[in-house]
Amino acid sequence: MYAERVLSGMRPTGALHLGHYHGVLKNWVELQQEYPCLFFVADWHALTTQYDNPQNIEKATWDMVIDWLAAGVDPNQATLFIQSRVPEHAELHLLLSMMTPLGWLERVPTYKDQQEKLSNKDLSTYGFLGYPLLQAADILIYRADKVPVGEDQVPHIEFSREIARRFNHLYGREPGFEDKAREAVKKLGSKRARLYEELRTRYQQEGQREALEQAHAVLDEIQHLSVADRERLFGYLEGTGKMILAEPGALLTEASRMPGLDGQKMSKSYANTITMRESEDSVAKKVKSMPTDTNRVRRTDPGDPARCPVWQLHQVYTDEATRATLEQGCRTAGIGCIDCKQPVIEGILKEQAPMRERAQLYLDDPVLVKNIIADGCEKARELARETMRDVRESMGLEYH
Ligand code: SF4
């Protein structure tokens, strides 16, 4: 089995907003403390829909990386890189494309959805059709077993799993696999080898799952095996051959409920955002001009918080006791809407303060950001190269 690893990417779409912070980045900051994490800028994915207008991608990339760092993503804990700087992604994408049935791509739910949603663009392109496969290559190249996604993205992970399975089925049977696996068993030492064989028989002949789990535990304990032998032994155990690409798992994340300035979900396409590093004046101005309960026309009219978009932001930024006082004030017309908006403004500014401070360091010295990315690209490339060596070898492309 391969090491636990989290992979997540984001398209460079310009300055990130508080919806990104609450929906994705806060989660990344937590994940980086628990697992080895790889976070990448999906600039090739941006090209699948912006192929006719790529000029902004570079600036959007650097702005976005600064936003990640501002949110607390820590380059000492996680690896940050740019997809196109690790060209092995493209190689794996190409090789996988040889064995991917066209129907699998056409069936991906977002393919038709996105085409309809972005009907102003011609998306009948090879790149757009292949984007789930590029996404699968992004994941499989790092043998990432944990991919944080929302419910709607689960089919993409399932697609990546199917691709991995198909690949392993087609190319996992290296020549002389059985002999090499038997040789690897001997390397376990006689006592462990006997136990391994016994557990393997119990699993393969009697289907005992506990035997399989026990055998995994035995292999996990052993330090001296090479990666190739380890994979052979896992494959031999299950009768599947060598596992070259690991099947990824979805790490389900709760959908962000971060409301925008109009009460809909915060999104650039609704023009209802506050960016993570929006200036203090602009935050105050935007919140002050937010619509409120439409029945509250005059200051003396009582209101209903349930009908007010500002109230949704209070759920994020205000404590329960303050909310109780404000609700009472709204319902009795004891407070005006400007008074009610003030704690939201303060809450946002408080949240943004450490982000602004962290970002300033990188804005003052952009070389720092470039170095973080150069370093991350190199680390990511090392992992990608390792997988590609196995992939090429299994497909007969190593040319010794
Ligand atoms: S008092 Fe607050 S909750 Fe009530 S309508 Fe005004 S902004 Fe909305």
mmCIF file of C-alpha atoms and ligand atoms in Angstrom:
data_model
loop_
_atom_site.group_PDB
_atom_site.id
_atom_site.type_symbol
_atom_site.label_atom_id
_atom_site.label_comp_id
_atom_site.label_asym_id
_atom_site.label_seq_id
_atom_site.Cartn_x
_atom_site.Cartn_y
_atom_site.Cartn_z
ATOM 1 C CA MET A 1 0.000 0.000 0.000
ATOM 2 C CA TYR A 2 1.124 3.553 -0.631
ATOM 3 C CA ALA A 3 1.540 6.305 1.938
ATOM 4 C CA GLU A 4 -1.487 8.349 3.002
ATOM 5 C CA ARG A 5 -1.592 11.497 0.942
ATOM 6 C CA VAL A 6 -4.098 14.310 0.368
ATOM 7 C CA LEU A 7 -4.348 16.042 -2.990
ATOM 8 C CA SER A 8 -6.440 19.061 -3.815
ATOM 9 C CA GLY A 9 -6.304 21.671 -6.549
ATOM 10 C CA MET A 10 -7.941 24.924 -7.529
ATOM 11 C CA ARG A 11 -8.314 26.642 -10.848
ATOM 12 C CA PRO A 12 -6.680 30.064 -10.933
ATOM 13 C CA THR A 13 -9.665 32.348 -11.269
ATOM 14 C CA GLY A 14 -8.288 35.515 -9.652
ATOM 15 C CA ALA A 15 -8.522 36.847 -6.116
ATOM 16 C CA LEU A 16 -10.253 34.349 -3.844
ATOM 17 C CA HIS A 17 -13.268 35.357 -1.795
ATOM 18 C CA LEU A 18 -14.529 34.459 1.647
ATOM 19 C CA GLY A 19 -16.575 31.608 0.159
ATOM 20 C CA HIS A 20 -13.312 29.956 -0.918
ATOM 21 C CA TYR A 21 -11.868 30.581 2.510
ATOM 22 C CA HIS A 22 -14.759 28.995 4.389
ATOM 23 C CA GLY A 23 -15.466 26.289 1.803
ATOM 24 C CA VAL A 24 -11.955 25.085 0.972
ATOM 25 C CA LEU A 25 -8.990 26.824 2.543
ATOM 26 C CA LYS A 26 -9.973 26.442 6.198
ATOM 27 C CA ASN A 27 -10.224 22.725 5.492
ATOM 28 C CA TRP A 28 -6.794 22.669 3.833
ATOM 29 C CA VAL A 29 -5.284 24.362 6.874
ATOM 30 C CA GLU A 30 -6.694 21.589 9.065
ATOM 31 C CA LEU A 31 -5.726 18.790 6.693
ATOM 32 C CA GLN A 32 -2.108 19.909 6.442
ATOM 33 C CA GLN A 33 -1.755 19.212 10.148
ATOM 34 C CA GLU A 34 -3.055 15.665 9.785
ATOM 35 C CA TYR A 35 -1.652 14.355 6.502
ATOM 36 C CA PRO A 36 1.056 14.999 3.948
ATOM 37 C CA CYS A 37 -0.803 17.361 1.602
ATOM 38 C CA LEU A 38 -0.256 18.423 -1.979
ATOM 39 C CA PHE A 39 -2.112 21.557 -3.075
ATOM 40 C CA PHE A 40 -1.849 22.642 -6.666
ATOM 41 C CA VAL A 41 -2.847 25.393 -9.049
ATOM 42 C CA ALA A 42 -4.818 23.684 -11.811
ATOM 43 C CA ASP A 43 -3.722 25.999 -14.605
ATOM 44 C CA TRP A 44 -4.228 23.417 -17.377
ATOM 45 C CA HIS A 45 -7.769 22.935 -16.119
ATOM 46 C CA ALA A 46 -8.298 26.677 -16.474
ATOM 47 C CA LEU A 47 -7.326 26.310 -20.120
ATOM 48 C CA THR A 48 -10.058 23.749 -20.782
ATOM 49 C CA THR A 49 -12.582 26.586 -20.593
ATOM 50 C CA GLN A 50 -10.356 29.657 -21.043
ATOM 51 C CA TYR A 51 -8.315 28.419 -23.982
ATOM 52 C CA ASP A 52 -9.234 31.550 -25.945
ATOM 53 C CA ASN A 53 -8.203 33.929 -23.182
ATOM 54 C CA PRO A 54 -5.175 32.624 -21.285
ATOM 55 C CA GLN A 55 -3.547 36.020 -20.594
ATOM 56 C CA ASN A 56 -4.876 36.296 -17.044
ATOM 57 C CA ILE A 57 -3.879 32.835 -15.862
ATOM 58 C CA GLU A 58 -0.399 33.775 -14.667
ATOM 59 C CA LYS A 59 -1.485 36.762 -12.587
ATOM 60 C CA ALA A 60 -4.459 34.825 -11.227
ATOM 61 C CA THR A 61 -2.077 32.026 -10.215
ATOM 62 C CA TRP A 62 0.225 34.236 -8.153
ATOM 63 C CA ASP A 63 -2.712 36.085 -6.576
ATOM 64 C CA MET A 64 -4.289 32.792 -5.658
ATOM 65 C CA VAL A 65 -1.140 31.340 -4.108
ATOM 66 C CA ILE A 66 -0.811 34.485 -1.957
ATOM 67 C CA ASP A 67 -4.421 33.964 -0.874
ATOM 68 C CA TRP A 68 -3.621 30.374 0.122
ATOM 69 C CA LEU A 69 -0.658 31.542 2.172
ATOM 70 C CA ALA A 70 -2.754 34.356 3.641
ATOM 71 C CA ALA A 71 -5.348 31.804 4.755
ATOM 72 C CA GLY A 72 -2.682 29.919 6.695
ATOM 73 C CA VAL A 73 -1.683 27.214 4.229
ATOM 74 C CA ASP A 74 1.840 26.515 5.390
ATOM 75 C CA PRO A 75 4.544 25.600 2.860
ATOM 76 C CA ASN A 76 6.490 23.906 5.644
ATOM 77 C CA GLN A 77 3.632 21.492 6.153
ATOM 78 C CA ALA A 78 2.143 21.154 2.672
ATOM 79 C CA THR A 79 3.581 21.016 -0.840
ATOM 80 C CA LEU A 80 2.306 23.839 -3.064
ATOM 81 C CA PHE A 81 2.853 23.617 -6.791
ATOM 82 C CA ILE A 82 1.613 24.512 -10.251
ATOM 83 C CA GLN A 83 0.223 21.693 -12.394
ATOM 84 C CA SER A 84 1.919 22.750 -15.643
ATOM 85 C CA ARG A 85 5.323 22.819 -13.926
ATOM 86 C CA VAL A 86 5.012 19.069 -13.396
ATOM 87 C CA PRO A 87 4.741 17.895 -17.008
ATOM 88 C CA GLU A 88 4.409 14.271 -15.860
ATOM 89 C CA HIS A 89 0.694 15.055 -15.351
ATOM 90 C CA ALA A 90 0.421 15.523 -19.126
ATOM 91 C CA GLU A 91 2.315 12.333 -19.861
ATOM 92 C CA LEU A 92 0.095 10.272 -17.585
ATOM 93 C CA HIS A 93 -2.983 11.942 -19.065
ATOM 94 C CA LEU A 94 -1.840 10.960 -22.551
ATOM 95 C CA LEU A 95 -1.067 7.365 -21.588
ATOM 96 C CA LEU A 96 -4.378 6.987 -19.769
ATOM 97 C CA SER A 97 -6.196 8.402 -22.785
ATOM 98 C CA MET A 98 -5.078 5.337 -24.776
ATOM 99 C CA MET A 99 -7.156 3.031 -22.599
ATOM 100 C CA THR A 100 -10.077 5.260 -21.615
ATOM 101 C CA PRO A 101 -13.335 4.376 -23.371
ATOM 102 C CA LEU A 102 -14.919 7.458 -24.896
ATOM 103 C CA GLY A 103 -18.283 6.583 -23.331
ATOM 104 C CA TRP A 104 -16.804 6.886 -19.831
ATOM 105 C CA LEU A 105 -15.911 10.526 -20.500
ATOM 106 C CA GLU A 106 -19.227 11.398 -22.125
ATOM 107 C CA ARG A 107 -21.061 9.945 -19.133
ATOM 108 C CA VAL A 108 -19.329 12.158 -16.530
ATOM 109 C CA PRO A 109 -22.300 14.155 -15.148
ATOM 110 C CA THR A 110 -20.587 17.555 -15.254
ATOM 111 C CA TYR A 111 -19.678 17.248 -18.953
ATOM 112 C CA LYS A 112 -23.141 18.057 -20.315
ATOM 113 C CA ASP A 113 -23.996 20.321 -17.342
ATOM 114 C CA GLN A 114 -20.993 22.560 -17.857
ATOM 115 C CA GLN A 115 -21.481 22.693 -21.605
ATOM 116 C CA GLU A 116 -25.019 23.918 -21.051
ATOM 117 C CA LYS A 117 -24.026 26.326 -18.272
ATOM 118 C CA LEU A 118 -21.231 27.879 -20.306
ATOM 119 C CA SER A 119 -23.249 27.917 -23.513
ATOM 120 C CA ASN A 120 -21.566 31.165 -24.606
ATOM 121 C CA LYS A 121 -18.345 29.180 -25.137
ATOM 122 C CA ASP A 122 -17.559 26.515 -27.665
ATOM 123 C CA LEU A 123 -16.697 23.605 -25.420
ATOM 124 C CA SER A 124 -16.932 20.874 -28.019
ATOM 125 C CA THR A 125 -13.208 20.420 -27.654
ATOM 126 C CA TYR A 126 -10.964 17.449 -27.091
ATOM 127 C CA GLY A 127 -9.477 19.154 -24.001
ATOM 128 C CA PHE A 128 -12.841 19.789 -22.388
ATOM 129 C CA LEU A 129 -14.055 16.250 -22.961
ATOM 130 C CA GLY A 130 -10.805 14.948 -21.480
ATOM 131 C CA TYR A 131 -10.791 17.165 -18.424
ATOM 132 C CA PRO A 132 -12.041 14.449 -15.997
ATOM 133 C CA LEU A 133 -9.214 12.260 -17.264
ATOM 134 C CA LEU A 134 -6.689 15.023 -16.649
ATOM 135 C CA GLN A 135 -8.175 15.284 -13.171
ATOM 136 C CA ALA A 136 -7.768 11.519 -12.735
ATOM 137 C CA ALA A 137 -4.124 11.817 -13.861
ATOM 138 C CA ASP A 138 -3.584 14.637 -11.317
ATOM 139 C CA ILE A 139 -4.763 12.336 -8.541
ATOM 140 C CA LEU A 140 -3.288 9.034 -9.690
ATOM 141 C CA ILE A 141 0.163 10.414 -10.353
ATOM 142 C CA TYR A 142 0.579 11.081 -6.608
ATOM 143 C CA ARG A 143 -1.137 7.852 -5.579
ATOM 144 C CA ALA A 144 -3.252 10.151 -3.428
ATOM 145 C CA ASP A 145 -5.694 8.159 -1.372
ATOM 146 C CA LYS A 146 -7.545 11.157 0.034
ATOM 147 C CA VAL A 147 -9.153 13.754 -2.164
ATOM 148 C CA PRO A 148 -11.284 16.342 -0.375
ATOM 149 C CA VAL A 149 -14.452 16.882 -2.392
ATOM 150 C CA GLY A 150 -18.047 17.951 -1.993
ATOM 151 C CA GLU A 151 -20.897 15.526 -2.686
ATOM 152 C CA ASP A 152 -21.211 16.726 -6.299
ATOM 153 C CA GLN A 153 -17.591 15.816 -7.074
ATOM 154 C CA VAL A 154 -17.814 12.211 -5.868
ATOM 155 C CA PRO A 155 -18.495 10.874 -9.423
ATOM 156 C CA HIS A 156 -15.119 12.329 -10.465
ATOM 157 C CA ILE A 157 -13.367 10.324 -7.778
ATOM 158 C CA GLU A 158 -15.294 7.216 -8.765
ATOM 159 C CA PHE A 159 -14.168 7.857 -12.348
ATOM 160 C CA SER A 160 -10.530 8.051 -11.196
ATOM 161 C CA ARG A 161 -10.972 4.777 -9.317
ATOM 162 C CA GLU A 162 -12.336 3.092 -12.439
ATOM 163 C CA ILE A 163 -9.402 4.380 -14.464
ATOM 164 C CA ALA A 164 -6.933 3.061 -11.865
ATOM 165 C CA ARG A 165 -8.663 -0.324 -11.808
ATOM 166 C CA ARG A 166 -8.676 -0.586 -15.584
ATOM 167 C CA PHE A 167 -5.028 0.411 -15.750
ATOM 168 C CA ASN A 168 -3.985 -2.089 -13.077
ATOM 169 C CA HIS A 169 -6.023 -4.793 -14.763
ATOM 170 C CA LEU A 170 -4.433 -4.137 -18.178
ATOM 171 C CA TYR A 171 -0.845 -3.507 -17.121
ATOM 172 C CA GLY A 172 -0.535 -4.797 -13.556
ATOM 173 C CA ARG A 173 0.451 -8.266 -14.679
ATOM 174 C CA GLU A 174 4.151 -7.707 -15.105
ATOM 175 C CA PRO A 175 5.980 -10.531 -16.887
ATOM 176 C CA GLY A 176 6.867 -13.272 -14.409
ATOM 177 C CA PHE A 177 4.636 -11.718 -11.735
ATOM 178 C CA GLU A 178 3.935 -14.990 -9.914
ATOM 179 C CA ASP A 179 7.639 -15.886 -9.717
ATOM 180 C CA LYS A 180 8.597 -12.416 -8.547
ATOM 181 C CA ALA A 181 5.814 -12.483 -5.953
ATOM 182 C CA ARG A 182 7.002 -15.885 -4.650
ATOM 183 C CA GLU A 183 10.541 -14.502 -4.411
ATOM 184 C CA ALA A 184 9.175 -11.542 -2.438
ATOM 185 C CA VAL A 185 7.382 -13.941 -0.050
ATOM 186 C CA LYS A 186 10.726 -15.549 0.765
ATOM 187 C CA LYS A 187 12.085 -12.152 1.763
ATOM 188 C CA LEU A 188 9.527 -12.036 4.586
ATOM 189 C CA GLY A 189 11.478 -14.595 6.588
ATOM 190 C CA SER A 190 10.217 -18.143 7.145
ATOM 191 C CA LYS A 191 7.802 -17.467 10.014
ATOM 192 C CA ARG A 192 6.154 -14.452 8.407
ATOM 193 C CA ALA A 193 6.157 -16.142 4.975
ATOM 194 C CA ARG A 194 4.218 -19.109 6.414
ATOM 195 C CA LEU A 195 1.716 -16.793 8.068
ATOM 196 C CA TYR A 196 1.356 -14.766 4.847
ATOM 197 C CA GLU A 197 0.693 -17.906 2.777
ATOM 198 C CA GLU A 198 -1.833 -19.177 5.301
ATOM 199 C CA LEU A 199 -3.703 -15.857 5.355
ATOM 200 C CA ARG A 200 -3.575 -15.660 1.563
ATOM 201 C CA THR A 201 -5.166 -19.118 1.281
ATOM 202 C CA ARG A 202 -7.844 -18.240 3.818
ATOM 203 C CA TYR A 203 -8.708 -15.080 1.913
ATOM 204 C CA GLN A 204 -8.573 -16.522 -1.594
ATOM 205 C CA GLN A 205 -10.257 -19.847 -0.869
ATOM 206 C CA GLU A 206 -12.652 -18.918 1.893
ATOM 207 C CA GLY A 207 -13.069 -15.186 1.249
ATOM 208 C CA GLN A 208 -12.201 -14.268 4.859
ATOM 209 C CA ARG A 209 -11.865 -10.478 5.009
ATOM 210 C CA GLU A 210 -10.200 -10.647 8.444
ATOM 211 C CA ALA A 211 -7.454 -12.797 6.942
ATOM 212 C CA LEU A 212 -6.859 -10.124 4.308
ATOM 213 C CA GLU A 213 -6.730 -7.382 6.930
ATOM 214 C CA GLN A 214 -4.363 -9.417 9.069
ATOM 215 C CA ALA A 215 -2.083 -10.029 6.086
ATOM 216 C CA HIS A 216 -2.065 -6.271 5.349
ATOM 217 C CA ALA A 217 -1.050 -5.652 8.944
ATOM 218 C CA VAL A 218 1.783 -8.172 8.612
ATOM 219 C CA LEU A 219 3.082 -6.415 5.478
ATOM 220 C CA ASP A 220 2.689 -2.966 7.037
ATOM 221 C CA GLU A 221 4.989 -4.010 9.864
ATOM 222 C CA ILE A 222 7.871 -4.892 7.578
ATOM 223 C CA GLN A 223 10.306 -2.098 6.873
ATOM 224 C CA HIS A 224 12.944 -3.702 4.691
ATOM 225 C CA LEU A 225 10.841 -4.459 1.585
ATOM 226 C CA SER A 226 11.256 -2.447 -1.613
ATOM 227 C CA VAL A 227 8.189 -0.581 -2.903
ATOM 228 C CA ALA A 228 7.949 -2.963 -5.876
ATOM 229 C CA ASP A 229 8.056 -6.102 -3.679
ATOM 230 C CA ARG A 230 5.550 -4.639 -1.282
ATOM 231 C CA GLU A 231 3.121 -3.930 -4.129
ATOM 232 C CA ARG A 232 3.665 -7.420 -5.548
ATOM 233 C CA LEU A 233 2.831 -8.946 -2.176
ATOM 234 C CA PHE A 234 -0.342 -6.908 -1.847
ATOM 235 C CA GLY A 235 -1.364 -7.878 -5.375
ATOM 236 C CA TYR A 236 -0.468 -11.555 -4.879
ATOM 237 C CA LEU A 237 -2.524 -11.603 -1.712
ATOM 238 C CA GLU A 238 -5.657 -10.467 -3.474
ATOM 239 C CA GLY A 239 -4.981 -12.251 -6.733
ATOM 240 C CA THR A 240 -5.012 -8.979 -8.671
ATOM 241 C CA GLY A 241 -1.426 -8.585 -9.831
ATOM 242 C CA LYS A 242 0.753 -5.622 -9.059
ATOM 243 C CA MET A 243 -1.070 -2.446 -8.133
ATOM 244 C CA ILE A 244 0.565 0.358 -10.083
ATOM 245 C CA LEU A 245 -1.975 3.117 -9.630
ATOM 246 C CA ALA A 246 -3.643 3.419 -6.244
ATOM 247 C CA GLU A 247 -7.417 3.813 -6.168
ATOM 248 C CA PRO A 248 -8.168 7.176 -4.565
ATOM 249 C CA GLY A 249 -10.811 7.755 -1.921
ATOM 250 C CA ALA A 250 -13.058 10.780 -1.480
ATOM 251 C CA LEU A 251 -12.631 12.765 1.707
ATOM 252 C CA LEU A 252 -16.129 14.193 1.908
ATOM 253 C CA THR A 253 -16.224 17.836 2.909
ATOM 254 C CA GLU A 254 -19.337 19.701 3.887
ATOM 255 C CA ALA A 255 -20.611 22.027 1.198
ATOM 256 C CA SER A 256 -19.839 25.630 2.072
ATOM 257 C CA ARG A 257 -22.865 27.556 3.165
ATOM 258 C CA MET A 258 -21.050 30.861 3.030
ATOM 259 C CA PRO A 259 -23.683 33.370 1.984
ATOM 260 C CA GLY A 260 -22.933 36.194 -0.412
ATOM 261 C CA LEU A 261 -24.004 39.827 -0.211
ATOM 262 C CA ASP A 262 -27.420 39.044 -1.707
ATOM 263 C CA GLY A 263 -28.216 35.945 0.363
ATOM 264 C CA GLN A 264 -27.339 33.479 -2.423
ATOM 265 C CA LYS A 265 -24.234 31.322 -2.095
ATOM 266 C CA MET A 266 -21.114 33.504 -2.381
ATOM 267 C CA SER A 267 -19.848 33.123 -5.927
ATOM 268 C CA LYS A 268 -18.005 35.224 -8.458
ATOM 269 C CA SER A 269 -20.672 34.469 -11.033
ATOM 270 C CA TYR A 270 -23.341 36.084 -8.819
ATOM 271 C CA ALA A 271 -21.165 39.188 -8.246
ATOM 272 C CA ASN A 272 -21.938 38.941 -4.515
ATOM 273 C CA THR A 273 -18.468 38.386 -3.088
ATOM 274 C CA ILE A 274 -16.092 39.891 -0.577
ATOM 275 C CA THR A 275 -12.540 38.944 -1.442
ATOM 276 C CA MET A 276 -10.254 37.552 1.225
ATOM 277 C CA ARG A 277 -8.077 40.658 1.138
ATOM 278 C CA GLU A 278 -10.712 43.237 0.230
ATOM 279 C CA SER A 279 -9.875 46.665 1.658
ATOM 280 C CA GLU A 280 -11.506 47.644 4.944
ATOM 281 C CA ASP A 281 -13.380 50.539 3.321
ATOM 282 C CA SER A 282 -14.731 48.328 0.598
ATOM 283 C CA VAL A 283 -15.907 45.677 3.096
ATOM 284 C CA ALA A 284 -17.777 48.340 5.089
ATOM 285 C CA LYS A 285 -19.278 49.857 1.944
ATOM 286 C CA LYS A 286 -20.425 46.490 0.572
ATOM 287 C CA VAL A 287 -22.036 45.352 3.816
ATOM 288 C CA LYS A 288 -23.693 48.749 4.375
ATOM 289 C CA SER A 289 -25.303 48.537 0.940
ATOM 290 C CA MET A 290 -26.586 44.997 1.409
ATOM 291 C CA PRO A 291 -30.323 44.526 0.936
ATOM 292 C CA THR A 292 -32.297 43.755 4.093
ATOM 293 C CA ASP A 293 -35.824 42.542 4.845
ATOM 294 C CA THR A 294 -37.802 44.248 2.075
ATOM 295 C CA ASN A 295 -40.737 44.773 4.460
ATOM 296 C CA ARG A 296 -38.582 47.015 6.624
ATOM 297 C CA VAL A 297 -38.945 50.185 4.586
ATOM 298 C CA ARG A 298 -38.650 52.737 7.398
ATOM 299 C CA ARG A 299 -36.529 52.634 10.539
ATOM 300 C CA THR A 300 -39.715 52.319 12.578
ATOM 301 C CA ASP A 301 -40.945 49.204 10.711
ATOM 302 C CA PRO A 302 -40.286 45.916 12.557
ATOM 303 C CA GLY A 303 -38.333 43.354 10.534
ATOM 304 C CA ASP A 304 -37.954 39.614 10.227
ATOM 305 C CA PRO A 305 -34.327 38.316 10.261
ATOM 306 C CA ALA A 306 -35.393 35.173 8.391
ATOM 307 C CA ARG A 307 -36.099 37.367 5.359
ATOM 308 C CA CYS A 308 -32.790 39.231 5.523
ATOM 309 C CA PRO A 309 -29.473 38.344 3.796
ATOM 310 C CA VAL A 310 -27.508 40.205 6.499
ATOM 311 C CA TRP A 311 -28.864 37.750 9.039
ATOM 312 C CA GLN A 312 -27.198 34.877 7.182
ATOM 313 C CA LEU A 313 -23.837 36.586 7.596
ATOM 314 C CA HIS A 314 -24.557 36.971 11.295
ATOM 315 C CA GLN A 315 -24.682 33.151 11.466
ATOM 316 C CA VAL A 316 -21.025 33.141 10.401
ATOM 317 C CA TYR A 317 -19.668 36.205 12.178
ATOM 318 C CA THR A 318 -21.688 36.901 15.324
ATOM 319 C CA ASP A 319 -21.986 35.015 18.580
ATOM 320 C CA GLU A 320 -25.278 33.655 19.816
ATOM 321 C CA ALA A 321 -25.817 36.218 22.589
ATOM 322 C CA THR A 322 -25.318 39.162 20.225
ATOM 323 C CA ARG A 323 -27.623 37.527 17.691
ATOM 324 C CA ALA A 324 -30.366 37.194 20.318
ATOM 325 C CA THR A 325 -30.149 40.932 21.122
ATOM 326 C CA LEU A 326 -30.108 41.887 17.446
ATOM 327 C CA GLU A 327 -33.047 39.652 16.612
ATOM 328 C CA GLN A 328 -35.086 41.223 19.349
ATOM 329 C CA GLY A 329 -34.045 44.690 18.126
ATOM 330 C CA CYS A 330 -35.015 43.860 14.552
ATOM 331 C CA ARG A 331 -38.417 42.409 15.425
ATOM 332 C CA THR A 332 -39.314 45.395 17.630
ATOM 333 C CA ALA A 333 -37.704 48.055 15.423
ATOM 334 C CA GLY A 334 -35.469 48.804 18.395
ATOM 335 C CA ILE A 335 -32.401 48.975 16.158
ATOM 336 C CA GLY A 336 -31.778 50.208 12.637
ATOM 337 C CA CYS A 337 -30.265 48.080 9.895
ATOM 338 C CA ILE A 338 -27.021 50.088 9.927
ATOM 339 C CA ASP A 339 -26.573 49.233 13.650
ATOM 340 C CA CYS A 340 -27.293 45.598 12.853
ATOM 341 C CA LYS A 341 -24.721 45.473 10.066
ATOM 342 C CA GLN A 342 -21.882 46.830 12.197
ATOM 343 C CA PRO A 343 -21.040 43.527 13.997
ATOM 344 C CA VAL A 344 -20.888 41.772 10.602
ATOM 345 C CA ILE A 345 -18.415 44.364 9.311
ATOM 346 C CA GLU A 346 -16.339 43.964 12.463
ATOM 347 C CA GLY A 347 -16.463 40.166 12.235
ATOM 348 C CA ILE A 348 -15.228 40.165 8.637
ATOM 349 C CA LEU A 349 -12.440 42.654 9.370
ATOM 350 C CA LYS A 350 -11.330 40.595 12.351
ATOM 351 C CA GLU A 351 -11.196 37.471 10.238
ATOM 352 C CA GLN A 352 -9.285 39.268 7.502
ATOM 353 C CA ALA A 353 -6.689 40.924 9.772
ATOM 354 C CA PRO A 354 -4.286 37.951 10.062
ATOM 355 C CA MET A 355 -4.758 37.187 6.360
ATOM 356 C CA ARG A 356 -3.800 40.729 5.410
ATOM 357 C CA GLU A 357 -0.770 40.538 7.643
ATOM 358 C CA ARG A 358 0.430 37.205 6.233
ATOM 359 C CA ALA A 359 -0.192 38.324 2.647
ATOM 360 C CA GLN A 360 1.773 41.552 3.122
ATOM 361 C CA LEU A 361 4.952 39.594 3.673
ATOM 362 C CA TYR A 362 4.603 38.002 0.237
ATOM 363 C CA LEU A 363 3.390 41.165 -1.484
ATOM 364 C CA ASP A 364 6.503 42.956 -0.208
ATOM 365 C CA ASP A 365 8.743 40.164 -1.456
ATOM 366 C CA PRO A 366 7.207 38.210 -4.358
ATOM 367 C CA VAL A 367 10.417 36.167 -4.684
ATOM 368 C CA LEU A 368 9.348 34.341 -1.518
ATOM 369 C CA VAL A 369 6.229 33.072 -3.273
ATOM 370 C CA LYS A 370 8.174 32.051 -6.362
ATOM 371 C CA ASN A 371 10.630 30.121 -4.187
ATOM 372 C CA ILE A 372 7.841 28.339 -2.319
ATOM 373 C CA ILE A 373 6.345 27.246 -5.617
ATOM 374 C CA ALA A 374 9.693 26.260 -7.153
ATOM 375 C CA ASP A 375 10.396 24.137 -4.119
ATOM 376 C CA GLY A 376 6.917 22.587 -4.159
ATOM 377 C CA CYS A 377 7.146 21.827 -7.897
ATOM 378 C CA GLU A 378 10.416 20.003 -7.350
ATOM 379 C CA LYS A 379 8.980 17.918 -4.500
ATOM 380 C CA ALA A 380 5.829 17.119 -6.475
ATOM 381 C CA ARG A 381 7.913 16.192 -9.511
ATOM 382 C CA GLU A 382 9.941 13.699 -7.543
ATOM 383 C CA LEU A 383 6.768 11.877 -6.505
ATOM 384 C CA ALA A 384 5.338 12.091 -10.015
ATOM 385 C CA ARG A 385 8.541 10.728 -11.552
ATOM 386 C CA GLU A 386 8.418 7.731 -9.224
ATOM 387 C CA THR A 387 4.910 6.820 -10.400
ATOM 388 C CA MET A 388 5.776 7.436 -14.046
ATOM 389 C CA ARG A 389 8.722 5.057 -13.856
ATOM 390 C CA ASP A 390 6.316 2.282 -12.789
ATOM 391 C CA VAL A 391 3.704 3.330 -15.348
ATOM 392 C CA ARG A 392 6.178 3.395 -18.239
ATOM 393 C CA GLU A 393 7.704 0.130 -17.190
ATOM 394 C CA SER A 394 4.345 -1.605 -16.952
ATOM 395 C CA MET A 395 3.409 -0.333 -20.416
ATOM 396 C CA GLY A 396 6.691 -1.435 -21.936
ATOM 397 C CA LEU A 397 7.998 2.100 -22.447
ATOM 398 C CA GLU A 398 11.095 2.105 -20.272
ATOM 399 C CA TYR A 399 13.600 1.297 -23.059
ATOM 400 C CA HIS A 400 16.457 -0.020 -20.956
HETATM 401 S S1 SF4 B 1 -32.259 44.778 11.573
HETATM 402 FE FE1 SF4 B 1 -30.727 43.361 10.835
HETATM 403 S S2 SF4 B 1 -31.810 41.457 10.495
HETATM 404 FE FE2 SF4 B 1 -33.344 43.057 10.683
HETATM 405 S S3 SF4 B 1 -33.728 43.634 8.592
HETATM 406 FE FE3 SF4 B 1 -32.192 45.032 9.376
HETATM 407 S S4 SF4 B 1 -30.254 44.115 8.802
HETATM 408 FE FE4 SF4 B 1 -31.811 42.566 8.597
#
